[in-house]
Amino acid sequence: MTAPSRRLAAVVALLAAIAMTLGIAPTASAVSLAHPPNGTYLVYKLGTKTLYLGAIAIAGDGRLVYCVEAGKDSDYSHNGEQAIGDGGAVRKLAWLADRYQGSRDAVTHAAIGFLVHRELDADAGGAWTARRDAVRRQHGDAPETRAAQLWEEANANVPVKAKVDADMTDGIRAGWADARVAAASGAALAGVSYTLRIQGPAEFVGDDGALAGKRVDGVTGAETKRHAWRATGEGEVQVFASYDHPQANRVDSAQDFLTFGGQGRHEEKGVSFRVRKEFNPAVTTVASAKIVDAGQPVMDRVTSTVTGEDSHWPAGLELTAHGYYFDSIPASRLVDRMQPKKGETVEEFLARIERRGYTPAAWGETTFTGPGQTNEVTAHAEDGAEYTAPGRGGIGTWVWVFDQSRQSDEARPYVAGDSLSAFLDQTETNSNRAKVEVESSVTEHTAHVGSHLSDTITVGGFPDDHGLFAGDETYGIGADEPFAQVSVWWAGDPSNPSNDAAYKPSGAEPPAADDANHRLVGTWEYPAVNGVIRVGGGVADAHGTPVEIVAESHGWYVFVWSFKGDDRVMPASSRYDDQWEMTYVDDEPDEPEEEEEEEEEPEEPEEPEEPEEPDEPLPATGTDVAVAVGSSAALIVAGGVMIVVVRRRRELQDA
């Protein structure tokens, strides 16, 4: 700025002061700048002009003002201020103007003026070059050297970049975000006010652990400040960071001036990521035993897991899984497998299963606090007692669910919906083996050597379709065993009939055959089905072979019915010591029935037919008839006695 301009500015300032004293309001072009204090500029000559480098004016509030456009005459009048566009150079110049506002080192302010021209002067290659050379000739390198120092200082202290770091702490449901404000040198700056703002389905978390909104404010310090956030839904989240930075204002006049404009606010996008609050819990199960006998408890091994993309179990969150056990399903109905539909609730799925004719017979329950946990669960009845497999047998299967409505208040908001396993899923299905009942009775409990022995056996408890099921590899259930066996055992003392009693059958199981006192007479197969079986007496076995069982020696004969078992029916057998299955055979042989030979009587010649006579009534007395009948009866009795006497004599002679 030239000296005449300075004098004019002083006059204008004086007039403005008088106007203010008289209460006259200044207009938009009213002068508000004054001559800067000593120590804020250097004076140099350019031709006949006396010029100033550094602060060329001071605003009414004490801010120093620096020249931007060299080569233009200026005065202290101006039309107001407006922020200069943001940028690293502008921020540094503003910071230096504010930083050295109170300095009275002329070289320092001349250096600031030097930097203003270098960074912002539109004619830096023309008018400013000539003035810069003049300053060098008259003041040496001191202003430029100081300018380089100030620029490095600004590089290290002026915020030019916000950096946001973020990471997840609970799947993609929760995490943290850090804000760091850096200078041009890259160094982190302390003492800078900043704000983090979340856009999307998430909020910051306060110190008390509660959601605290989408914005958090802070001031950078020596250590990074961490801000926790938590998802409130599912979708894309962006974190924006804004921070304070020095702002330079342009003072509009005949030539533009620069002055410190206070703190500006800059926001920039930090990071973006996907979040999801809810998750899809699920279970995988394996039946503890594929085959369960009647009366045994039913157990299942249940493992927690999660399904779906970006699905993560909240750390430590407890969920309860509920199991429904269905029993007595016919093997022919394994084709009734049902898969839950998308979005189907527990109630809807159970209702659909019930419409097929199935209702739960038992229940199970277990809790998990994370994925990958395995619990063994025992089924319980409706009254809470331990459930045991039914004697009637059948197929059993589990349906396991995470029912959102039955979770705790804490857990419910995290569960995306009901999770269901399939009905008749292969891994959750087992076979409950039926228990067979057998009743039988031998035809005769005593007999003689040579007698034909037989037994009548009544069997119940087999599935109605037993013998027809060919097995199912998918479910791991084997085919039915088609036949049961009936064995006849002999026990006694072959050399001493009176000692047979010592070997009377005892115990449930037959003894080992020893050919001396215990012998297996034979074994025959019969269909393994319900009904009545006739063994012996010439009745055919399962293969169509007539069965005859003859008592060849004195002693005990026992019928034992047995079934070795299969995947649908338990092994079963009648007892060896069952009194109803025993026949004692004494040593007296059965007497064969004698067949009387019929003597052929000679054919009598046919007599000629006599002419029919008319019917005449019997004699009225009836005496002759009675005598004839009595005589005939006496002759018959006498003849019978003679036959017995003759037969007995023959027997004695034969003996």
XYZ file of C-alpha atoms in Angstrom:
655
model
C 0.000 0.000 0.000
C 1.319 3.528 -0.931
C 1.835 6.427 1.522
C -0.880 8.736 -0.035
C -3.337 5.922 0.333
C -2.347 5.661 3.926
C -3.010 9.357 4.517
C -6.386 9.106 2.748
C -7.319 6.141 4.837
C -6.449 8.017 8.001
C -8.712 10.905 6.993
C -11.547 8.505 6.198
C -11.089 6.819 9.520
C -11.247 10.154 11.303
C -14.497 11.043 9.498
C -15.948 7.682 10.435
C -15.103 8.269 14.067
C -16.805 11.687 13.978
C -19.865 10.120 12.370
C -20.056 7.498 15.083
C -19.746 10.226 17.749
C -22.660 12.081 16.187
C -24.694 8.831 16.034
C -24.670 8.602 12.266
C -24.895 4.946 11.149
C -22.261 3.944 8.589
C -23.363 2.754 5.161
C -22.307 -0.469 3.535
C -19.191 1.244 2.233
C -18.359 2.772 5.587
C -14.707 2.575 6.534
C -13.865 0.107 9.295
C -10.131 -0.423 8.719
C -7.325 1.562 10.274
C -3.551 1.839 10.017
C -1.858 -1.233 11.464
C 0.293 -0.937 14.543
C 4.062 -0.644 14.290
C 5.937 -3.919 14.088
C 3.415 -5.519 11.765
C 4.939 -4.522 8.416
C 8.123 -3.631 6.519
C 8.491 -0.482 4.374
C 10.250 -0.638 0.988
C 10.561 1.514 -2.124
C 9.494 0.681 -5.654
C 10.433 3.559 -7.854
C 8.995 6.682 -6.273
C 6.411 4.717 -4.311
C 6.691 3.854 -0.666
C 5.152 0.433 -0.105
C 4.376 -1.859 2.839
C 4.752 -5.648 3.131
C 2.929 -7.338 5.977
C -0.216 -6.212 7.781
C -1.464 -3.165 5.902
C -4.518 -2.515 8.088
C -6.283 -3.498 11.249
C -9.992 -4.252 11.564
C -12.165 -2.751 14.201
C -11.991 -5.943 16.286
C -8.203 -5.964 16.169
C -7.654 -8.516 13.397
C -4.707 -7.772 11.172
C -5.414 -7.469 7.453
C -3.003 -8.500 4.706
C -2.837 -7.372 1.064
C -3.818 -9.977 -1.550
C -3.479 -8.131 -4.867
C -0.194 -6.358 -5.546
C -0.205 -3.472 -8.013
C -3.607 -2.136 -7.008
C -4.084 0.998 -5.053
C -6.193 0.495 -1.985
C -7.963 2.383 0.706
C -9.512 1.389 3.980
C -13.075 1.319 2.765
C -14.642 -2.075 2.079
C -17.950 -3.708 1.330
C -17.835 -6.488 3.947
C -16.243 -9.919 4.308
C -16.847 -13.335 2.935
C -15.113 -16.647 3.415
C -12.447 -17.519 0.936
C -12.961 -20.936 -0.625
C -11.631 -23.743 1.554
C -8.262 -25.279 0.829
C -5.021 -26.226 2.493
C -3.245 -22.975 1.606
C -6.140 -20.818 2.785
C -6.297 -22.687 6.108
C -2.559 -22.265 6.660
C -2.669 -18.530 5.906
C -5.642 -18.086 8.231
C -3.886 -20.063 10.938
C -0.712 -17.944 10.603
C -2.712 -14.693 10.693
C -4.397 -15.835 13.891
C -1.292 -17.422 15.355
C 0.784 -14.206 15.071
C -2.012 -11.722 15.658
C -0.272 -10.449 18.771
C 3.267 -10.493 17.370
C 5.071 -7.252 16.686
C 7.879 -8.734 14.658
C 7.814 -6.926 11.334
C 9.760 -9.662 9.536
C 7.224 -12.291 10.657
C 4.295 -10.258 9.376
C 6.216 -9.398 6.183
C 6.707 -13.183 5.751
C 2.953 -13.749 6.175
C 2.308 -11.029 3.586
C 4.848 -12.725 1.312
C 2.962 -16.053 1.628
C -0.435 -14.426 0.972
C 0.828 -13.012 -2.333
C 2.534 -16.258 -3.263
C -0.527 -18.437 -2.623
C -3.464 -16.159 -3.521
C -2.302 -13.205 -5.676
C -3.841 -13.576 -9.116
C -0.972 -11.513 -10.591
C 1.755 -13.278 -8.698
C 3.919 -13.542 -11.814
C 3.677 -9.793 -12.635
C 3.225 -6.968 -10.134
C 4.069 -9.134 -7.160
C 7.316 -10.345 -8.751
C 8.573 -6.802 -9.094
C 7.674 -5.996 -5.498
C 9.246 -9.206 -4.227
C 12.520 -8.343 -5.948
C 12.416 -4.878 -4.395
C 11.947 -6.391 -0.939
C 14.907 -8.707 -1.520
C 17.134 -5.789 -2.521
C 16.166 -3.710 0.481
C 15.638 -6.338 3.210
C 17.604 -9.310 1.991
C 16.414 -12.904 2.345
C 15.027 -12.476 5.852
C 11.328 -12.205 4.868
C 11.490 -15.204 2.533
C 13.494 -17.282 4.972
C 10.982 -16.527 7.668
C 8.158 -17.324 5.250
C 9.598 -20.817 4.681
C 9.753 -21.380 8.430
C 6.194 -20.236 8.914
C 4.957 -22.471 6.119
C 6.526 -25.536 7.698
C 5.007 -24.554 11.015
C 1.592 -24.307 9.398
C 2.087 -27.675 7.681
C 2.602 -29.262 11.067
C -0.302 -27.576 12.851
C -3.121 -26.874 10.440
C -5.782 -29.642 10.145
C -6.295 -30.651 6.563
C -7.632 -34.208 6.779
C -9.925 -36.292 8.973
C -9.259 -40.023 9.154
C -11.871 -42.434 10.481
C -10.934 -45.968 11.516
C -13.640 -48.531 12.248
C -13.912 -52.187 13.079
C -16.467 -54.758 14.158
C -16.668 -56.238 17.626
C -19.772 -58.438 17.329
C -20.132 -59.831 13.854
C -21.465 -56.911 11.845
C -23.826 -55.922 14.629
C -21.569 -53.690 16.700
C -18.169 -52.078 16.564
C -16.241 -48.877 17.096
C -15.124 -45.825 15.159
C -12.116 -43.605 15.846
C -11.607 -40.077 14.530
C -8.173 -38.617 13.901
C -7.480 -35.175 12.471
C -4.181 -34.843 10.646
C -2.040 -31.941 9.522
C -0.553 -31.614 6.055
C 2.530 -33.376 7.378
C 0.388 -36.380 8.270
C 0.846 -35.970 11.995
C -2.207 -36.322 14.238
C -3.317 -33.099 15.844
C -4.566 -32.718 19.393
C -7.106 -30.158 20.495
C -9.189 -30.199 17.309
C -12.959 -30.250 17.755
C -14.637 -32.929 15.677
C -17.969 -34.647 15.153
C -18.711 -38.184 13.958
C -22.055 -38.700 12.274
C -23.646 -42.036 11.338
C -25.880 -42.347 8.342
C -27.778 -45.609 8.103
C -29.210 -48.242 10.500
C -26.838 -47.754 13.447
C -26.314 -45.465 16.433
C -23.514 -44.569 18.777
C -23.496 -46.102 22.246
C -23.124 -44.004 25.370
C -20.969 -44.746 28.397
C -23.991 -46.397 30.022
C -24.297 -48.874 27.153
C -27.515 -47.353 25.822
C -27.990 -46.049 22.307
C -26.960 -42.368 22.216
C -28.006 -41.217 18.761
C -26.352 -40.751 15.422
C -23.887 -38.038 16.371
C -21.025 -37.813 18.816
C -18.760 -34.798 19.486
C -15.244 -34.717 20.791
C -11.873 -33.023 20.845
C -8.817 -34.828 19.601
C -6.249 -35.634 22.228
C -2.904 -37.281 22.607
C -4.667 -40.647 22.448
C -7.338 -41.725 20.014
C -10.859 -41.558 21.360
C -12.956 -44.580 20.562
C -16.704 -44.391 19.984
C -18.806 -47.560 20.115
C -21.758 -48.069 17.804
C -24.469 -50.685 17.479
C -26.655 -51.665 14.559
C -30.349 -50.841 14.749
C -31.303 -52.679 11.572
C -29.798 -54.051 8.409
C -28.137 -52.172 5.564
C -25.304 -49.865 4.545
C -23.831 -47.502 7.135
C -21.599 -44.491 6.445
C -19.618 -42.617 9.044
C -18.879 -38.938 8.332
C -16.280 -36.883 10.183
C -16.322 -33.118 10.490
C -13.751 -30.953 12.248
C -12.878 -27.317 12.917
C -10.207 -25.601 10.880
C -8.943 -21.988 10.496
C -10.985 -19.967 8.021
C -9.705 -16.953 6.040
C -12.041 -14.171 4.972
C -11.727 -11.966 1.943
C -12.305 -8.252 2.671
C -13.841 -6.775 -0.466
C -12.285 -3.412 -1.360
C -10.515 -1.649 -4.262
C -8.062 -4.482 -3.807
C -8.883 -7.563 -1.808
C -7.515 -8.149 1.662
C -7.151 -11.295 3.729
C -7.882 -11.609 7.410
C -8.539 -14.374 9.888
C -12.202 -15.416 9.615
C -12.548 -17.658 12.679
C -13.168 -21.416 12.602
C -14.735 -23.138 9.648
C -16.278 -26.622 9.672
C -15.437 -29.297 7.153
C -17.171 -32.682 6.819
C -15.954 -35.620 4.813
C -16.962 -39.229 4.420
C -14.911 -41.526 6.586
C -15.839 -45.191 6.198
C -18.769 -47.277 5.055
C -19.741 -50.826 5.931
C -22.707 -53.168 6.093
C -24.472 -53.870 9.374
C -27.108 -56.317 10.515
C -28.655 -56.359 13.948
C -30.805 -59.480 13.680
C -29.516 -62.981 13.048
C -30.910 -66.400 12.171
C -30.219 -68.984 14.873
C -30.702 -72.626 13.993
C -29.956 -76.100 15.290
C -28.574 -79.251 13.771
C -29.458 -82.490 15.518
C -28.472 -86.124 15.537
C -30.587 -88.704 17.341
C -28.502 -90.053 20.236
C -29.646 -93.588 19.371
C -31.032 -94.637 16.013
C -32.783 -97.612 17.616
C -34.645 -97.156 20.916
C -36.306 -100.047 22.721
C -39.686 -99.780 24.380
C -39.393 -98.280 27.844
C -36.090 -96.514 27.181
C -35.674 -92.702 27.312
C -35.432 -90.817 24.023
C -32.523 -88.414 23.668
C -31.198 -86.066 21.003
C -27.877 -84.275 20.478
C -28.649 -80.667 19.567
C -26.030 -78.254 18.186
C -26.517 -74.497 17.827
C -25.591 -72.682 14.638
C -26.532 -69.676 12.517
C -27.765 -69.470 8.945
C -27.882 -66.793 6.296
C -25.450 -64.216 4.983
C -23.958 -61.823 7.546
C -25.736 -63.677 10.346
C -23.813 -63.528 13.599
C -24.797 -64.671 17.094
C -24.486 -61.765 19.578
C -21.712 -62.480 22.033
C -23.089 -64.179 25.138
C -26.741 -63.821 24.122
C -28.783 -66.701 25.582
C -31.425 -68.348 23.421
C -33.707 -71.278 24.231
C -34.436 -74.001 21.688
C -37.603 -76.099 22.008
C -38.038 -79.626 20.673
C -41.224 -81.484 19.743
C -41.053 -85.292 19.600
C -43.539 -87.313 17.537
C -43.867 -91.085 17.965
C -45.800 -94.114 16.631
C -45.337 -93.078 13.003
C -45.816 -96.086 10.685
C -42.794 -96.996 8.606
C -44.907 -96.616 5.500
C -45.356 -92.907 6.334
C -41.688 -91.952 6.097
C -42.712 -90.292 2.847
C -44.531 -87.634 4.925
C -41.358 -85.581 5.405
C -42.213 -81.855 5.572
C -39.914 -78.869 5.129
C -40.797 -75.524 6.747
C -41.854 -72.859 4.290
C -40.079 -69.510 4.080
C -41.430 -67.221 6.769
C -43.551 -69.952 8.353
C -43.992 -69.598 12.114
C -43.729 -72.368 14.687
C -47.493 -72.363 15.205
C -48.178 -72.562 11.485
C -45.733 -75.415 10.915
C -47.022 -77.482 13.861
C -50.582 -76.940 12.633
C -49.591 -78.188 9.175
C -48.018 -81.290 10.739
C -51.157 -81.882 12.793
C -53.286 -81.772 9.662
C -51.263 -84.759 8.459
C -52.344 -86.612 11.593
C -49.376 -86.088 13.913
C -49.273 -84.442 17.342
C -46.288 -84.245 19.723
C -45.942 -87.000 22.304
C -43.008 -85.451 24.172
C -40.978 -82.266 24.402
C -37.407 -81.079 24.936
C -35.722 -77.803 25.850
C -32.145 -76.505 25.986
C -30.297 -73.173 26.012
C -27.301 -71.856 24.077
C -25.116 -68.762 24.392
C -23.430 -69.000 21.022
C -22.998 -71.100 17.892
C -21.204 -74.431 17.845
C -22.456 -75.587 21.265
C -23.812 -79.141 21.623
C -26.249 -80.303 24.308
C -27.829 -83.708 24.850
C -31.538 -83.391 25.576
C -33.861 -86.000 27.098
C -37.503 -85.933 26.039
C -40.081 -85.321 28.759
C -43.803 -85.934 28.895
C -46.434 -83.236 29.263
C -46.378 -83.575 33.052
C -42.628 -83.115 33.132
C -41.779 -86.758 33.800
C -39.183 -88.512 31.689
C -40.686 -89.828 28.480
C -39.972 -93.419 27.451
C -40.475 -95.089 24.083
C -43.883 -96.770 23.717
C -44.266 -100.540 23.669
C -46.289 -100.320 20.470
C -43.185 -99.162 18.610
C -43.140 -97.037 15.471
C -40.972 -94.306 13.999
C -40.095 -91.283 16.158
C -38.822 -87.888 15.019
C -37.879 -84.481 16.462
C -38.744 -81.005 15.264
C -36.493 -78.352 16.842
C -37.278 -74.632 16.799
C -36.072 -71.258 17.977
C -39.396 -69.586 18.715
C -38.913 -65.815 18.641
C -41.950 -65.210 20.839
C -40.558 -67.462 23.602
C -37.177 -65.733 23.923
C -36.270 -63.245 26.645
C -36.948 -59.529 26.293
C -33.228 -59.018 25.787
C -32.871 -61.662 23.092
C -36.102 -61.179 21.163
C -35.017 -58.042 19.212
C -31.981 -59.900 17.863
C -33.850 -62.917 16.475
C -34.876 -62.370 12.864
C -37.814 -64.791 13.087
C -38.770 -68.356 13.940
C -36.220 -71.008 13.010
C -37.549 -74.518 12.300
C -36.122 -77.920 11.473
C -37.890 -80.302 9.124
C -40.435 -82.943 10.149
C -39.048 -86.463 9.611
C -35.571 -85.116 8.968
C -33.265 -88.097 8.551
C -30.798 -87.129 11.287
C -33.582 -86.437 13.804
C -35.520 -89.661 13.220
C -35.219 -92.928 15.134
C -37.001 -96.260 15.293
C -38.770 -97.201 18.540
C -38.745 -100.982 18.676
C -42.032 -102.644 19.598
C -42.296 -105.111 22.461
C -43.803 -108.490 21.545
C -46.028 -110.476 23.928
C -46.306 -114.289 23.704
C -48.828 -116.666 25.278
C -48.913 -120.388 24.599
C -49.955 -123.755 25.943
C -49.000 -127.252 24.941
C -51.832 -129.505 23.871
C -51.080 -132.094 26.603
C -49.010 -131.585 29.725
C -48.423 -135.344 30.112
C -47.911 -137.950 27.447
C -46.318 -141.324 26.750
C -43.357 -142.313 24.673
C -44.455 -142.286 21.077
C -47.029 -139.545 21.599
C -47.375 -136.747 19.092
C -46.692 -133.352 20.772
C -48.059 -129.985 19.713
C -48.344 -126.395 20.935
C -50.623 -123.432 20.348
C -48.855 -120.029 20.495
C -50.539 -116.620 20.466
C -48.315 -113.657 19.437
C -49.120 -109.936 19.735
C -47.203 -106.657 19.554
C -45.732 -106.821 16.068
C -46.449 -103.810 13.820
C -49.417 -104.624 11.614
C -47.219 -104.480 8.527
C -44.343 -106.455 9.998
C -42.537 -108.487 7.409
C -43.411 -106.062 4.611
C -40.959 -103.236 5.439
C -37.873 -103.563 3.228
C -35.835 -100.965 5.145
C -34.851 -97.415 4.289
C -31.196 -96.552 3.713
C -31.896 -92.827 3.843
C -33.183 -93.094 7.395
C -30.770 -95.852 8.376
C -33.510 -98.313 9.365
C -33.036 -101.950 8.361
C -35.530 -104.360 6.828
C -37.877 -106.515 8.909
C -36.779 -109.972 10.021
C -39.549 -112.117 8.490
C -39.401 -115.217 10.690
C -39.651 -116.239 14.314
C -38.413 -119.632 15.504
C -40.027 -122.334 17.614
C -37.620 -124.788 19.211
C -38.456 -127.965 21.121
C -36.046 -129.012 23.852
C -35.825 -132.320 25.705
C -34.464 -132.690 29.244
C -34.260 -135.816 31.412
C -32.253 -138.828 32.543
C -32.349 -141.345 29.685
C -31.249 -144.207 31.920
C -33.493 -143.560 34.902
C -37.042 -142.230 34.381
C -37.439 -141.668 38.097
C -34.611 -139.118 37.914
C -36.229 -137.023 35.160
C -37.488 -134.613 37.805
C -33.903 -133.500 38.445
C -33.812 -132.033 34.959
C -37.145 -130.294 34.945
C -36.622 -127.057 32.937
C -35.645 -124.029 35.025
C -34.495 -120.532 34.179
C -35.488 -118.264 31.324
C -32.898 -119.477 28.818
C -32.446 -123.005 27.491
C -29.245 -124.723 28.620
C -26.513 -125.742 26.254
C -27.223 -128.994 24.452
C -25.085 -131.801 25.891
C -26.660 -134.907 24.249
C -26.873 -136.497 27.719
C -29.550 -134.659 29.609
C -30.414 -131.724 27.320
C -31.118 -132.036 23.657
C -32.555 -129.770 20.979
C -35.232 -131.815 19.298
C -35.733 -129.375 16.432
C -36.344 -125.775 15.330
C -38.937 -124.557 12.848
C -39.631 -121.104 11.387
C -42.965 -119.304 11.440
C -43.972 -115.840 10.172
C -43.043 -113.036 12.596
C -46.541 -111.616 12.724
C -49.396 -111.305 15.165
C -51.808 -114.205 15.466
C -52.098 -117.857 16.556
C -49.492 -120.427 15.581
C -50.092 -124.189 15.688
C -46.823 -126.113 16.043
C -46.852 -129.854 15.446
C -49.761 -132.096 14.668
C -48.841 -132.032 10.981
C -49.483 -128.306 10.613
C -47.071 -126.707 8.105
C -44.378 -124.222 9.132
C -43.526 -120.945 7.329
C -41.997 -122.882 4.438
C -44.954 -125.227 3.924
C -43.378 -128.274 5.563
C -45.695 -130.276 7.858
C -44.294 -130.497 11.372
C -44.614 -133.733 13.381
C -43.060 -133.881 16.856
C -42.932 -137.389 18.382
C -41.842 -138.053 21.964
C -39.079 -140.603 21.446
C -38.025 -140.923 25.096
C -39.299 -140.173 28.547
C -38.470 -136.787 30.064
C -39.483 -133.134 29.673
C -40.337 -131.531 26.352
C -40.443 -127.711 26.177
C -41.625 -125.448 23.353
C -39.695 -122.128 23.141
C -40.859 -119.394 20.751
C -38.174 -116.775 19.947
C -37.588 -113.767 17.693
C -34.084 -112.408 17.285
C -35.290 -108.826 16.722
C -34.847 -106.249 13.994
C -34.827 -102.451 13.705
C -38.557 -102.218 14.398
C -39.149 -104.985 16.963
C -37.219 -105.937 20.078
C -35.853 -109.466 20.521
C -38.358 -111.660 22.352
C -38.666 -115.197 23.606
C -40.900 -117.374 25.736
C -39.294 -118.715 28.904
C -37.630 -122.105 29.039
C -39.262 -122.765 32.400
C -42.765 -121.748 31.322
C -45.054 -124.390 32.864
C -47.607 -123.937 30.111
C -45.027 -124.892 27.500
C -43.924 -128.162 29.139
C -45.039 -131.736 28.473
C -43.803 -134.601 30.620
C -43.497 -137.901 28.752
C -43.471 -141.094 30.826
C -41.806 -144.326 29.788
C -45.006 -146.239 28.966
C -45.382 -146.408 25.227
C -48.546 -145.341 23.590
C -50.694 -148.426 22.651
C -51.398 -148.371 19.008
C -55.047 -148.686 18.286
C -55.902 -152.133 16.879
C -57.778 -152.161 13.693
C -60.390 -154.937 13.689
C -60.514 -156.800 10.474
C -63.956 -157.035 9.142
C -64.831 -160.541 8.009
C -66.360 -160.691 4.676
C -69.682 -162.314 4.929
C -70.823 -164.434 1.968
C -73.361 -162.795 -0.081
C -76.724 -164.307 0.488
C -78.749 -165.181 -2.588
C -81.447 -162.799 -3.317
C -84.807 -164.063 -2.271
C -87.704 -163.557 -4.569
C -89.870 -160.705 -3.675
C -92.964 -161.657 -1.829
C -96.187 -160.021 -2.707
C -97.042 -157.189 -0.455
C -99.688 -157.861 2.102
C -101.921 -155.316 3.581
C -100.786 -153.804 6.895
C -102.212 -155.534 9.919
C -102.133 -154.212 13.476
C -99.724 -155.732 16.055
C -101.139 -158.160 18.537
C -102.899 -156.314 21.305
C -101.008 -158.012 24.173
C -97.402 -157.018 23.132
C -95.968 -159.807 25.298
C -94.141 -161.594 22.499
C -92.277 -158.421 21.497
C -90.931 -157.761 24.986
C -89.647 -161.278 25.349
C -87.862 -161.126 22.029
C -86.155 -157.838 22.864
C -85.004 -159.072 26.256
C -83.563 -162.245 24.811
C -81.599 -160.333 22.211
C -80.062 -158.001 24.815
C -78.924 -160.895 26.947
C -77.195 -162.536 24.018
C -75.340 -159.332 23.140
C -73.967 -158.896 26.693
C -72.840 -162.459 26.873
C -71.039 -162.137 23.555
C -69.178 -159.047 24.699
C -67.932 -160.757 27.838
C -66.621 -163.652 25.796
C -64.695 -161.363 23.483
C -62.929 -159.649 26.438
C -61.980 -162.977 27.984
C -60.551 -164.276 24.723
C -58.526 -161.080 24.100
C -57.047 -161.122 27.609
C -55.933 -164.712 27.203
C -54.150 -163.889 23.978
C -52.312 -161.004 25.683
C -51.159 -163.267 28.490
C -49.967 -165.872 25.986
C -48.054 -163.233 24.017
C -46.446 -161.973 27.207
